[in-house]
Amino acid sequence: MIQAKQELLAALGDAIQELSPGSALPAAFESPKQAGHGDFACTAAMQLAKPLKKNPRELAQAMITALAAKPAFQKWVTALEIAGPGFINIRLTDAAKQAVVAEVLSAGEAFGQQPANERHVMVEFVSANPTGPLHVGHARQAALGDALCSLFKTQGSQVTREFYYNDAGVQIATLANSTQCRLKGIKPGDAAWPESAYNGDYIQDIANAFMAKQTVVADDRSFSASGDIEDLDSIRQFAVAYLRHEQDLDLQAFGLKFDSYFLESSLYSSGRVDDTIARLNASGKTFEEGGALWLRTTDYGDDKDRVMRKSEGGYTYFVPDVAYHIDKFQRGYTKCINIQGTDHHGTIARVRGGLQAANVGIPLGFPDYILHKMVTVMKGGEEVKISKRAGSYVTLRDLVDWTSRDAVRFFLIGRKADTEFTFDVDLALKQNDENPVFYVQYAHARICSVLRNWVARGGDESTLADADLSLLSAPTEAALMLKLADYPRMLSSAAESLAPHDVAFYLRDLAASYHSYYAAERVLDQTPALSQARAALLTATRQVLANALAVLGVTAPTIMNREAIEESA
């Protein structure tokens, strides 16, 4: 069906040009809201009606006449119908729908993927300062970022996962002081305990490891403790390495590995911050006021101008942000996406404004942002707010320990990033269709069960390429095949829109189509030819389920326990 759709889209593009020469309207199909309205829908007539000053239904009729004359429509379409104000509903031949089964079987894991290209994409996410364990907000970033990277890879892009953090700022100084207090026997609640100190039990763990003169190794650093409780610099370096190691364990539990780590401190030591200040001063967009150095970011759409250097000295975090993104661009990344909490909304205009003022050739709108809302965790019908390990929040590892990596990934990707989300631990543990990740994974496991029984009764998976797909004519089969055929389009659209949640939505829809098919049709106890054709359809469905789950970093189990599991079909 992929080939059929490509040929039909090309023919539609030709028809658009015939009716409106020079039109920039792209050729596109939509999925009808009701299955009875056809397989594809086209809105081109309604979109062209206003510029052409014609009645949309009359234009739709003219378009149908043009389309009906195209060889591709004669080959792959059985009916063209006008509906409503000017929709064109398109009914495909059975052969067009059935072709997707062979296409999936032939492509396998590569189905839906595009050839490799030279596009370099960086996704920066999590980016937590090493001051404590990763919390559920970081978990949402981890799920979104990793899935988005996988999406871009399906589109042929070269992708880098980057983790950016500050290893020498105020928060790190607080971490060092908190650890030193614990080393001296001062604990939360004591009169000498600093109000700004970190209270979690993990601070005592760091202190104990420091006194034991341990060596800790993280993905980007290692450090050996001196054991000297007066050596604040050693305490700081050890605490940073210790917590980076802890974060790595969190990420390992989540099944995520970054390609690179970038230190904010390196922007200063390398001279990039100074270079950025010089560029911004040279732009003529800076000014002095109240002893501070400002940048006129209002010239670039910001709601107010921003301080670069504070009156008491020192740069605001805005300056290294601009320097960092210049560095990204100069490393050759033509597309960069930052995944951050919605509390970072105000940084977008100022960072983009700073990049334009720096005048280094960075295009408008660079970088892209995905802003996510925080996560509420429910367990036992009550909100969970405190983690003993972290002191004040639920951690990523808490979620994984309470449920599973698969559940955490699927749940956190299963909603649009900018929507509020409640992670229901009890729901994530359910082994029934109420649990969305179980519902999808069970579709894959159920198919594996059916195919095992088919093979046990004499079926041969090596012969599926020879199946007579023309036998797949039941309505539920047509619906399932149409959903399979939509997978490549969904992937490209999700990548373009920075919408990894679309993959989760698609998986639920595909699982629903399969479960409906399973309830309506049987694979076993049919003629050998029909059983083989249906086994081919199931194998293709299993492949697409596995492919889409892999994009989300979720496993595709072949066996799942469930009360009264069906082992026949």
XYZ file of C-alpha atoms in Angstrom:
569
model
C 0.000 0.000 0.000
C 2.954 2.331 0.544
C 3.731 2.238 -3.176
C 0.048 2.663 -4.015
C -0.231 5.685 -1.724
C 2.868 7.277 -3.246
C 1.474 6.832 -6.739
C -1.907 8.239 -5.694
C -0.312 11.257 -4.032
C 1.717 11.970 -7.167
C -1.455 11.778 -9.251
C -3.266 14.067 -6.810
C -0.422 16.573 -7.108
C -0.775 16.528 -10.893
C -4.537 17.082 -10.612
C -4.021 20.049 -8.275
C -1.671 21.653 -10.798
C -4.127 21.060 -13.625
C -6.921 22.808 -11.727
C -4.708 25.501 -10.195
C -1.433 25.944 -12.111
C 1.424 27.012 -9.867
C -0.447 26.136 -6.677
C 1.731 25.502 -3.593
C -0.924 23.249 -2.038
C 0.746 19.954 -1.109
C -0.835 16.669 -2.104
C -2.107 14.999 1.053
C -4.647 12.466 2.252
C -6.410 12.338 5.593
C -8.022 9.444 7.413
C -11.842 9.733 7.413
C -13.328 10.063 10.874
C -15.746 7.236 10.093
C -14.617 4.051 8.359
C -17.785 3.990 6.267
C -16.697 7.188 4.531
C -13.848 5.485 2.711
C -10.164 4.750 3.167
C -8.667 8.163 2.402
C -10.136 11.655 2.392
C -8.954 14.654 0.378
C -9.669 18.298 1.277
C -7.866 19.862 -1.703
C -11.086 21.102 -3.344
C -12.109 23.030 -0.234
C -8.626 24.499 0.156
C -8.500 25.627 -3.481
C -12.056 26.967 -3.601
C -11.322 30.369 -2.059
C -8.231 31.301 -4.121
C -9.937 30.050 -7.287
C -13.234 31.724 -6.321
C -15.200 28.579 -7.082
C -17.846 26.513 -5.310
C -15.975 23.784 -3.376
C -18.394 20.996 -4.339
C -18.187 21.957 -8.014
C -14.397 22.044 -7.697
C -14.495 18.636 -5.991
C -16.410 17.240 -8.973
C -13.839 18.693 -11.366
C -11.068 17.141 -9.268
C -12.789 13.753 -9.276
C -12.996 13.920 -13.069
C -9.278 14.723 -13.242
C -8.332 12.009 -10.742
C -10.450 9.346 -12.410
C -8.392 9.805 -15.573
C -5.108 9.116 -13.787
C -3.661 5.594 -14.228
C -2.808 5.360 -10.515
C -6.423 6.025 -9.506
C -7.670 3.576 -12.137
C -5.315 0.938 -10.693
C -5.735 1.462 -6.934
C -9.143 3.113 -6.394
C -12.643 1.672 -6.673
C -14.697 4.805 -5.926
C -14.404 8.590 -5.554
C -17.250 10.331 -3.740
C -18.079 13.909 -2.767
C -19.179 14.447 0.828
C -20.215 17.457 2.892
C -18.934 20.854 1.759
C -16.393 19.373 -0.652
C -14.572 16.419 0.856
C -13.485 13.750 -1.598
C -13.707 10.278 -0.090
C -11.528 7.637 -1.696
C -12.167 3.896 -1.562
C -9.153 1.722 -2.292
C -9.069 -1.623 -4.007
C -8.507 -4.686 -1.859
C -5.141 -5.169 -3.580
C -3.990 -1.708 -2.486
C -4.735 -2.520 1.145
C -3.322 -6.020 1.010
C 0.006 -4.872 -0.443
C 1.146 -3.494 2.923
C 1.474 -7.006 4.365
C 4.143 -7.943 1.841
C 5.824 -4.560 2.292
C 6.132 -5.036 6.052
C 7.331 -8.628 5.730
C 9.986 -7.546 3.236
C 11.247 -4.532 5.210
C 11.060 -6.056 8.705
C 12.650 -3.814 11.334
C 13.304 -1.175 8.663
C 9.618 -0.738 7.811
C 8.729 2.929 8.154
C 12.344 4.089 8.220
C 13.932 6.526 5.797
C 17.440 6.223 4.269
C 20.325 7.778 6.164
C 21.016 11.436 5.392
C 23.492 14.132 6.428
C 21.151 15.927 8.821
C 22.780 16.327 12.250
C 20.327 16.593 15.138
C 21.100 17.193 18.794
C 18.560 16.605 21.535
C 19.558 18.019 24.900
C 17.526 16.672 27.792
C 17.532 15.731 31.467
C 20.517 18.104 31.991
C 20.207 17.918 35.773
C 22.843 19.539 37.936
C 24.507 16.840 40.088
C 22.921 17.956 43.344
C 20.615 14.986 43.941
C 18.836 12.008 42.367
C 16.810 12.439 39.181
C 13.182 13.266 39.978
C 9.989 12.421 38.067
C 10.302 15.598 36.000
C 13.673 14.347 34.781
C 12.002 10.989 34.126
C 9.503 12.658 31.811
C 12.341 14.405 30.013
C 14.227 11.119 29.722
C 11.232 9.387 28.146
C 10.452 12.253 25.768
C 14.049 12.863 24.761
C 15.029 9.270 24.149
C 11.886 8.595 22.090
C 12.403 11.772 20.072
C 15.979 10.726 19.291
C 14.718 7.348 18.105
C 12.109 9.099 15.965
C 14.741 11.218 14.259
C 16.823 8.110 13.616
C 13.881 6.487 11.804
C 13.937 9.507 9.495
C 17.596 8.946 8.629
C 19.079 11.720 10.779
C 22.350 11.467 12.682
C 21.372 12.019 16.301
C 23.289 13.005 19.444
C 21.864 12.755 22.948
C 23.520 15.420 25.121
C 23.403 16.054 28.873
C 24.382 19.581 29.986
C 25.084 20.483 33.586
C 26.806 22.949 35.866
C 29.553 21.461 37.999
C 30.702 24.655 39.711
C 27.785 26.989 40.496
C 25.904 28.064 43.612
C 23.986 24.776 43.818
C 27.232 22.819 43.723
C 28.659 24.988 46.506
C 25.518 24.228 48.542
C 26.035 20.522 47.864
C 29.630 20.702 49.107
C 28.650 22.650 52.225
C 25.787 20.234 52.960
C 28.138 17.269 52.696
C 30.765 18.947 54.877
C 28.127 19.587 57.556
C 27.238 15.891 57.566
C 30.939 15.033 57.783
C 31.145 17.217 60.901
C 28.134 15.514 62.457
C 25.682 18.333 61.755
C 22.366 17.062 60.472
C 18.990 18.508 59.380
C 17.178 19.964 62.377
C 20.341 20.945 64.219
C 20.815 24.642 65.008
C 23.972 24.772 62.863
C 22.332 23.146 59.836
C 22.196 25.753 57.003
C 18.696 26.688 55.896
C 19.658 26.321 52.223
C 21.303 22.901 52.666
C 20.085 19.710 50.973
C 18.250 17.498 53.456
C 18.001 14.118 51.709
C 19.547 10.989 53.155
C 21.769 10.778 50.066
C 23.920 13.603 51.528
C 24.870 11.323 54.450
C 25.632 8.566 51.925
C 28.061 10.926 50.157
C 29.681 11.854 53.466
C 30.124 8.202 54.445
C 31.705 7.366 51.078
C 34.000 10.401 51.334
C 35.223 9.344 54.780
C 35.869 5.862 53.417
C 38.096 7.455 50.734
C 36.152 5.751 47.986
C 36.738 6.270 44.273
C 33.565 6.886 42.274
C 33.316 6.569 38.502
C 30.624 8.219 36.359
C 30.170 8.269 32.602
C 32.013 11.581 32.298
C 34.371 11.645 35.335
C 35.925 9.803 38.265
C 37.313 11.048 41.588
C 38.952 9.629 44.686
C 38.004 11.108 48.073
C 40.740 12.489 50.304
C 38.826 11.853 53.516
C 39.871 15.300 54.793
C 36.695 16.960 56.123
C 38.336 20.414 55.892
C 39.177 19.988 52.201
C 36.038 21.615 50.762
C 37.262 21.437 47.150
C 37.857 17.705 47.456
C 34.418 17.321 49.029
C 32.874 19.277 46.143
C 34.578 17.248 43.432
C 33.782 13.969 45.149
C 30.130 14.909 45.718
C 29.728 15.867 42.056
C 31.282 12.594 40.872
C 29.230 10.610 43.412
C 25.937 12.118 42.267
C 26.849 11.855 38.590
C 27.404 8.155 39.287
C 24.011 7.986 41.012
C 22.381 9.711 38.050
C 24.047 7.212 35.732
C 22.489 4.397 37.774
C 19.101 6.116 37.422
C 19.600 6.366 33.665
C 20.775 2.755 33.432
C 17.623 1.649 35.241
C 15.734 3.585 32.596
C 17.738 2.061 29.750
C 19.176 5.384 28.592
C 22.745 6.287 27.685
C 23.899 9.718 26.574
C 26.377 10.276 23.755
C 28.002 13.321 25.322
C 28.123 15.378 28.510
C 28.761 19.109 28.437
C 29.929 21.136 31.448
C 28.822 24.721 31.928
C 32.205 25.418 33.526
C 33.919 24.563 30.227
C 32.246 27.547 28.591
C 34.240 29.782 30.927
C 37.527 27.855 30.865
C 37.485 27.655 27.045
C 36.857 31.376 26.638
C 33.487 30.882 24.947
C 31.670 33.093 27.451
C 34.162 35.906 26.922
C 33.888 35.491 23.153
C 30.099 35.631 23.365
C 30.209 38.819 25.438
C 32.543 40.371 22.880
C 30.211 39.427 20.014
C 27.166 40.832 21.791
C 28.972 44.062 22.615
C 30.058 44.360 18.980
C 26.441 43.960 17.856
C 25.521 47.345 19.294
C 22.645 45.731 21.195
C 24.137 46.020 24.684
C 23.919 48.909 27.133
C 24.951 49.810 30.678
C 22.322 50.682 33.259
C 22.457 50.619 37.048
C 25.971 49.256 36.942
C 24.790 46.165 35.008
C 25.352 45.157 31.372
C 22.128 44.523 29.445
C 21.167 43.075 26.057
C 18.261 44.553 24.082
C 16.449 41.241 23.638
C 13.223 43.217 23.085
C 14.600 43.869 19.581
C 14.131 40.141 18.994
C 10.670 39.627 20.461
C 11.447 39.258 24.171
C 9.062 40.927 26.618
C 11.888 42.853 28.310
C 15.612 43.429 28.003
C 17.869 41.040 29.903
C 20.809 41.478 32.246
C 24.032 39.880 31.052
C 26.440 41.006 33.786
C 25.054 41.801 37.221
C 25.869 45.084 38.951
C 27.733 43.231 41.702
C 29.719 41.287 39.085
C 29.311 37.864 37.516
C 27.241 36.810 34.543
C 23.622 35.698 34.642
C 22.859 32.182 33.420
C 21.547 33.752 30.200
C 25.112 34.389 28.976
C 26.444 30.787 29.177
C 23.130 29.628 27.647
C 23.844 31.737 24.558
C 27.495 30.625 24.484
C 26.411 26.983 24.755
C 24.027 27.210 21.823
C 26.610 28.958 19.665
C 28.859 26.004 20.472
C 26.127 23.556 19.430
C 25.679 25.305 16.105
C 29.399 25.502 15.443
C 29.717 21.785 16.128
C 27.575 21.252 13.015
C 24.152 20.558 14.460
C 21.623 22.030 12.043
C 18.707 21.156 14.300
C 18.803 21.288 18.086
C 15.959 20.524 20.457
C 15.959 21.338 24.163
C 13.569 19.459 26.434
C 12.870 21.407 29.616
C 10.150 22.076 32.160
C 7.542 24.737 31.488
C 9.253 26.928 34.088
C 11.896 27.574 31.399
C 9.399 29.198 29.042
C 10.893 32.646 29.626
C 14.320 31.514 28.416
C 13.213 30.841 24.843
C 12.925 34.401 23.546
C 16.040 35.639 25.353
C 18.250 32.769 24.178
C 17.060 33.068 20.579
C 17.472 36.839 20.773
C 21.006 36.474 22.091
C 21.877 34.067 19.294
C 20.630 36.506 16.664
C 22.498 39.418 18.257
C 25.711 37.345 18.298
C 25.523 37.328 14.483
C 27.208 33.986 13.852
C 24.823 32.806 11.125
C 22.371 30.933 13.329
C 18.912 30.746 11.687
C 15.805 32.230 13.286
C 13.946 29.862 15.595
C 17.102 28.017 16.689
C 16.967 26.022 18.929
C 13.609 24.244 19.136
C 12.051 23.600 22.531
C 9.756 20.992 24.022
C 8.426 22.208 27.351
C 6.810 19.649 29.620
C 4.639 19.980 32.672
C 5.496 18.187 35.891
C 4.223 14.795 36.960
C 1.981 13.953 39.918
C 2.524 10.466 41.332
C -0.395 8.516 42.832
C -0.009 5.295 44.799
C -2.705 3.554 46.792
C -5.120 6.320 45.865
C -2.955 9.036 47.429
C -0.445 11.487 46.040
C 3.181 10.571 46.781
C 5.298 13.635 47.481
C 8.246 12.434 49.517
C 11.039 10.007 48.763
C 13.179 8.938 51.734
C 16.194 8.756 49.467
C 15.737 12.184 47.887
C 14.201 13.968 50.834
C 11.588 16.026 49.008
C 10.514 14.391 45.753
C 9.844 11.088 44.010
C 12.788 9.893 41.944
C 13.028 8.269 38.537
C 14.363 5.116 40.168
C 11.405 5.066 42.572
C 9.038 4.865 39.597
C 11.047 2.102 37.926
C 11.337 0.125 41.190
C 7.619 0.466 41.926
C 6.493 -0.515 38.412
C 8.821 -1.293 35.488
C 10.988 0.465 32.940
C 8.423 -0.280 30.226
C 5.557 1.187 32.221
C 7.475 4.346 33.128
C 8.532 4.968 29.534
C 5.123 4.299 27.985
C 3.154 6.230 30.583
C 5.395 9.298 30.458
C 5.321 9.415 26.649
C 1.620 8.627 26.471
C 0.503 12.249 26.967
C 1.444 15.462 25.184
C 4.397 17.067 26.926
C 2.539 20.299 27.679
C -0.322 18.570 29.507
C -0.577 17.774 33.202
C 0.046 14.111 33.904
C -0.734 11.850 36.829
C 1.371 8.698 37.037
C -0.862 6.107 38.664
C 1.407 3.416 40.113
C -1.523 1.067 40.777
C -2.679 1.338 37.134
C 0.840 0.687 35.871
C 0.870 -2.607 37.789
C -2.439 -3.897 36.465
C -2.322 -6.919 34.190
C -5.396 -6.054 32.150
C -6.608 -3.795 29.364
C -6.990 -0.785 31.679
C -3.198 -0.503 31.651
C -2.240 0.997 28.258
C 1.248 -0.493 28.086
C -0.116 -3.928 28.993
C -2.836 -3.510 26.359
C -0.266 -2.845 23.638
C 2.301 -5.418 24.760
C -0.405 -8.043 25.112
C -1.388 -7.530 21.481
C 2.180 -8.478 20.525
C 2.271 -11.458 22.915
C -1.159 -12.651 21.746
C 0.004 -12.627 18.122
C 3.076 -14.647 19.112
C 0.785 -17.149 20.830
C -1.437 -17.507 17.769
C 1.538 -17.936 15.452
C 3.063 -20.575 17.741
C -0.166 -22.548 17.503
C -0.284 -22.088 13.738
C 3.255 -23.485 13.444
C 2.366 -26.328 15.811
C -0.444 -27.281 13.424
C 1.869 -27.391 10.440
C 2.252 -23.745 9.462
C 5.616 -22.559 8.153
C 6.659 -18.936 8.713
C 9.256 -19.219 5.931
C 6.411 -19.494 3.404
C 4.582 -16.309 4.386
C 6.032 -14.324 1.483
C 4.093 -16.673 -0.806
C 0.745 -16.202 0.957
C -2.297 -15.380 -1.162
C -3.073 -11.960 0.286
C -6.161 -11.580 -1.902
C -7.939 -13.768 0.676
C -7.702 -10.956 3.247
C -11.056 -9.348 2.546
C -12.846 -9.184 5.922
C -13.692 -5.643 7.169
C -11.544 -6.023 10.273
C -8.650 -7.130 8.068
C -9.040 -4.058 5.879
C -9.043 -1.802 8.954
C -5.924 -3.487 10.340
C -4.058 -3.209 7.051
C -4.927 0.486 6.717
C -3.538 1.066 10.206
C -0.314 -0.768 9.305
C 0.036 1.356 6.178
C -0.235 4.545 8.222
C 2.882 3.755 10.265
C 5.507 5.438 8.019
C 3.411 8.621 7.720
C 2.878 8.692 11.474
C 6.626 8.411 12.117
C 7.554 11.259 9.781
C 4.755 13.458 11.125
C 5.711 12.765 14.757
C 9.357 13.610 14.063
C 8.471 16.800 12.191
C 6.062 17.917 14.932
C 8.381 16.900 17.810
C 5.521 14.738 19.048
C 6.745 11.342 20.357
C 3.369 10.904 22.070
C 1.940 10.233 18.606
C 3.794 6.911 18.616
C 2.046 5.880 21.849
C -1.314 6.976 20.421
C -0.640 4.968 17.255
C 0.305 1.876 19.250
C -2.942 1.979 21.204
C -4.909 2.332 17.971
C -3.009 -0.495 16.279
C -3.479 -2.752 19.305
C -7.205 -1.949 19.288
C -7.438 -2.805 15.573
C -5.697 -6.103 16.231
C -7.813 -7.021 19.249
C -10.961 -6.275 17.202
C -9.662 -8.470 14.404
C -8.793 -11.241 16.857
C -12.346 -11.176 18.221
C -13.888 -11.346 14.746
C -11.719 -13.757 12.745
C -9.843 -16.984 13.335
C -6.457 -17.951 11.980
C -6.632 -21.641 12.825
C -9.240 -24.106 11.621
C -9.419 -22.419 8.198
C -8.299 -23.617 4.800
C -4.493 -23.808 4.649
C -4.380 -20.888 2.207
C -6.547 -18.624 4.371
C -4.672 -19.562 7.548
C -1.401 -18.754 5.793
C -2.690 -15.369 4.577
C -3.934 -14.471 8.042
C -0.673 -15.637 9.591
C 1.110 -13.272 7.195
C -1.130 -10.407 8.327
C -0.472 -11.225 11.981
C 3.268 -11.426 11.387
C 3.211 -7.996 9.755
C 1.184 -6.600 12.656
C 3.592 -8.104 15.166
C 6.491 -6.488 13.308
C 4.965 -3.011 13.309
C 4.025 -3.295 16.980
C 7.622 -4.247 17.779
C 9.027 -1.468 15.596
C 6.878 1.208 17.239
C 7.548 -0.078 20.763
C 11.277 0.055 20.009
C 10.954 3.754 19.146
C 9.652 4.300 22.688
C 12.318 2.081 24.237
C 9.647 -0.402 25.374
C 10.038 -4.167 25.028
C 7.809 -6.391 22.906
C 7.269 -9.557 24.999
C 6.423 -12.818 23.285
C 4.751 -14.351 26.344
C 2.673 -12.578 28.989
C 0.780 -13.963 31.952
C -2.893 -13.146 32.061
C -5.879 -14.809 33.630
C -7.516 -17.153 31.098
C -4.978 -16.283 28.397
C -6.176 -17.409 24.995
C -3.839 -19.925 23.416
C -5.906 -20.536 20.320
C -7.489 -18.485 17.589
